[in-house]
């Protein structure tokens, strides 16, 4: 069974602070996705990373895929209250039968 | 609004009962996915259909079944319900069928088994 561990599990920070969320596994993935889920809503895809070592930026969010394609990180610069939510990583290879979602990081940004 | 519609939004039922959850994918999407999200297990992939055919199976119990109809809507049937089946059930859809294709999630159906 492929496992994806996310850390930290919970994060409460002040507006304007920076933070990093980690997603780690012992398995290799062909690609990894990051989602944000707000209360009462389904997850929304933020990014897909495919190449080992790849870095993608989405405004204040920076995503990195590990060189060995086993881990990933999400860095948020100058967090805003609108960033509040549950962040999930998901890894897979080939078909969906081996898709694994991370344990989740619940982020609260206090104004 | 993702364009994926799930009904009902909330469902309360007793143990041992059977329920059907419904999903209408985004216009043009051929793949439909079902997920279960619970506090202890997190988000788990259950099953995928593509253009009416089963494509991938995840951690779906034998008491659960799904199908995708010719008009591409999908239903997830949960039977012999147990307290532990209480969870949020999400449907998602995408144009393609492979892992990595962007999928859009519905708002979910919250199932409570009492």
Coordinates of C-alpha atoms in Angstrom, one line a residue:
Chain A
X1 CA 0.0 0.0 0.0
X2 CA 1.3 3.4 -1.0
X3 CA 1.2 6.0 1.8
X4 CA 1.5 9.7 1.6
X5 CA 2.3 11.4 4.9
X6 CA 1.7 15.1 5.1
X7 CA 3.2 17.4 7.7
X8 CA 2.3 19.4 9.7
X9 CA -1.2 18.1 10.3
X10 CA -2.5 21.4 11.5
X11 CA -1.1 24.9 11.1
X12 CA -2.4 28.2 12.5
X13 CA -0.5 31.3 11.4
X14 CA -0.9 35.0 11.2
X15 CA -1.6 36.8 8.0
X16 CA 1.6 37.7 6.2
X17 CA 3.7 34.8 7.5
X18 CA 5.3 32.1 5.2
X19 CA 4.7 28.4 5.6
X20 CA 5.7 25.1 4.0
X21 CA 3.7 21.9 3.9
X22 CA 5.4 18.6 3.2
X23 CA 4.2 15.5 1.5
X24 CA 6.4 12.4 1.8
X25 CA 6.3 8.8 0.7
X26 CA 8.5 5.8 0.2
X27 CA 6.9 5.1 -3.1
X28 CA 7.7 6.7 -6.5
X29 CA 4.9 8.5 -8.3
X30 CA 4.7 9.3 -12.0
X31 CA 3.1 12.6 -10.9
X32 CA 1.7 14.3 -7.9
X33 CA -1.1 16.7 -7.4
X34 CA -2.0 19.3 -4.8
X35 CA -5.5 20.2 -3.9
X36 CA -7.2 22.8 -1.6
X37 CA -10.5 21.9 0.0
X38 CA -12.7 24.4 1.8
X39 CA -15.4 23.4 4.3
X40 CA -18.5 22.1 2.5
X41 CA -16.8 21.9 -0.8
X42 CA -14.9 19.3 -2.9
X43 CA -11.2 19.5 -3.4
X44 CA -10.0 21.9 -6.1
X45 CA -6.8 21.1 -8.0
X46 CA -4.0 23.6 -7.6
X47 CA -1.2 22.0 -9.5
X48 CA 0.2 18.8 -11.1
X49 CA 3.9 18.2 -10.9
X50 CA 5.4 15.5 -13.2
X51 CA 9.1 15.8 -13.5
X52 CA 11.5 15.1 -10.6
X53 CA 12.9 18.3 -9.3
X54 CA 10.2 20.4 -11.0
X55 CA 9.2 23.7 -9.4
X56 CA 5.9 25.3 -10.2
X57 CA 4.6 28.7 -9.1
X58 CA 1.1 29.8 -8.8
X59 CA 1.1 33.4 -7.5
X60 CA 2.2 33.1 -3.9
X61 CA 2.3 29.3 -3.9
X62 CA 5.4 27.4 -4.9
X63 CA 5.2 23.6 -5.5
X64 CA 8.3 21.4 -5.7
X65 CA 8.5 17.7 -6.7
X66 CA 11.4 15.8 -5.2
X67 CA 14.2 14.6 -7.5
X68 CA 13.3 11.0 -6.8
X69 CA 9.6 11.7 -7.3
X70 CA 8.7 10.4 -3.8
X71 CA 8.0 13.7 -2.1
X72 CA 6.7 17.2 -2.6
X73 CA 6.4 20.5 -0.8
X74 CA 4.1 23.4 -1.0
X75 CA 5.4 26.8 0.1
X76 CA 3.0 29.8 0.6
X77 CA 4.5 33.3 0.8
X78 CA 2.7 36.0 2.8
X79 CA -0.3 33.9 3.7
X80 CA -3.7 35.5 3.5
X81 CA -7.0 34.5 5.1
X82 CA -8.2 33.3 1.7
X83 CA -5.5 30.5 1.9
X84 CA -7.4 28.9 4.8
X85 CA -8.4 25.4 4.0
X86 CA -7.4 21.7 3.9
X87 CA -4.4 21.0 1.6
X88 CA -4.2 17.6 0.2
X89 CA -1.5 16.0 -1.9
X90 CA -2.2 13.0 -4.1
X91 CA 0.2 10.7 -5.9
X92 CA -0.4 8.1 -8.6
X93 CA 1.2 6.1 -11.4
X94 CA -0.5 4.9 -14.5
X95 CA -4.2 4.3 -13.7
X96 CA -6.3 5.4 -10.8
X97 CA -6.2 2.1 -9.0
X98 CA -3.1 3.1 -7.2
X99 CA -4.0 6.7 -6.5
X100 CA -3.2 7.7 -2.9
X101 CA -4.2 10.9 -1.1
X102 CA -2.2 12.4 1.7
X103 CA -3.3 12.7 5.2
X104 CA -4.0 16.4 4.8
X105 CA -2.8 19.7 6.3
X106 CA -5.4 22.0 7.8
X107 CA -4.3 25.6 7.5
X108 CA -5.8 28.5 9.3
X109 CA -4.6 32.0 8.5
X110 CA -5.6 34.5 11.1
X111 CA -6.2 38.1 9.9
Chain B
X1 CA -19.2 25.9 -9.2
X2 CA -17.3 23.0 -10.6
X3 CA -20.1 21.9 -12.9
X4 CA -20.4 18.5 -11.2
X5 CA -23.7 18.0 -9.5
X6 CA -24.3 15.5 -6.7
X7 CA -27.6 14.7 -5.1
X8 CA -28.7 14.5 -2.4
X9 CA -26.5 16.9 -0.4
X10 CA -27.3 15.2 2.9
X11 CA -28.6 11.7 3.7
X12 CA -29.5 10.2 7.0
X13 CA -30.3 6.5 7.1
X14 CA -30.3 3.5 9.5
X15 CA -27.9 0.7 9.7
X16 CA -28.7 -2.2 7.3
X17 CA -30.3 0.1 4.8
X18 CA -29.4 0.8 1.1
X19 CA -28.9 4.2 -0.5
X20 CA -28.1 5.5 -3.9
X21 CA -26.0 8.6 -4.5
X22 CA -26.2 10.4 -7.9
X23 CA -23.7 12.3 -9.9
X24 CA -24.0 14.4 -13.0
X25 CA -20.6 15.1 -14.6
X26 CA -19.5 18.3 -16.3
X27 CA -20.7 18.6 -19.8
X28 CA -18.3 16.8 -22.1
X29 CA -16.5 14.8 -19.4
X30 CA -16.4 11.1 -20.0
X31 CA -14.8 10.0 -16.8
X32 CA -16.5 9.8 -13.4
X33 CA -14.8 9.0 -10.2
X34 CA -16.2 8.3 -6.7
X35 CA -14.3 9.1 -3.5
X36 CA -15.0 8.6 0.2
X37 CA -13.8 11.1 2.8
X38 CA -13.9 10.3 6.4
X39 CA -12.1 11.7 9.5
X40 CA -10.1 8.6 10.2
X41 CA -9.4 7.4 6.6
X42 CA -9.0 10.7 4.8
X43 CA -9.9 10.9 1.1
X44 CA -10.0 7.5 -0.6
X45 CA -10.5 6.7 -4.2
X46 CA -13.3 4.2 -4.7
X47 CA -14.0 3.6 -8.4
X48 CA -13.7 5.2 -11.9
X49 CA -15.9 4.8 -14.9
X50 CA -15.0 6.0 -18.4
X51 CA -17.7 6.3 -21.0
X52 CA -19.9 3.7 -19.3
X53 CA -17.2 1.2 -18.5
X54 CA -15.4 0.5 -15.3
X55 CA -11.7 1.7 -15.6
X56 CA -10.2 1.4 -12.1
X57 CA -11.1 0.1 -8.7
X58 CA -9.7 1.4 -5.5
X59 CA -10.7 0.7 -1.9
X60 CA -14.4 0.0 -2.7
X61 CA -16.2 -2.5 -0.4
X62 CA -18.1 -5.4 -1.9
X63 CA -21.3 -3.9 -0.3
X64 CA -20.8 -0.8 -2.6
X65 CA -21.4 -0.8 -6.3
X66 CA -21.5 1.9 -9.0
X67 CA -22.4 2.3 -12.6
X68 CA -22.3 4.9 -15.3
X69 CA -25.3 5.3 -17.6
X70 CA -25.4 6.1 -21.4
X71 CA -26.1 9.8 -20.6
X72 CA -22.8 9.6 -18.5
X73 CA -24.4 10.3 -15.1
X74 CA -23.3 7.9 -12.4
X75 CA -24.8 6.3 -9.3
X76 CA -23.1 4.9 -6.3
X77 CA -25.1 2.2 -4.4
X78 CA -24.3 1.5 -0.8
X79 CA -26.0 -1.4 0.8
X80 CA -26.1 -3.1 4.2
X81 CA -24.9 0.2 5.7
X82 CA -22.8 0.3 8.8
X83 CA -22.1 3.1 11.2
X84 CA -18.5 3.2 9.7
X85 CA -19.9 4.1 6.3
X86 CA -20.8 7.6 7.6
X87 CA -18.7 9.9 5.5
X88 CA -18.6 12.5 2.7
X89 CA -18.9 10.9 -0.7
X90 CA -17.5 12.9 -3.6
X91 CA -18.0 12.5 -7.3
X92 CA -15.5 14.0 -9.7
X93 CA -15.3 14.1 -13.5
X94 CA -12.8 14.7 -16.2
X95 CA -12.4 14.6 -19.9
X96 CA -9.7 12.0 -20.0
X97 CA -9.2 8.8 -18.0
X98 CA -5.6 8.6 -17.0
X99 CA -4.0 9.6 -13.7
X100 CA -2.9 13.3 -13.9
X101 CA -6.0 14.4 -15.9
X102 CA -7.5 17.4 -14.1
X103 CA -10.7 16.2 -12.4
X104 CA -13.4 18.5 -11.0
X105 CA -15.1 17.6 -7.8
X106 CA -18.8 18.0 -6.8
X107 CA -19.8 19.4 -3.4
X108 CA -20.3 15.9 -2.1
X109 CA -23.1 13.9 -0.3
X110 CA -22.8 13.7 3.4
X111 CA -24.1 10.3 4.5
X112 CA -24.9 9.7 8.1
X113 CA -25.7 6.2 9.2
X114 CA -27.5 5.9 12.6

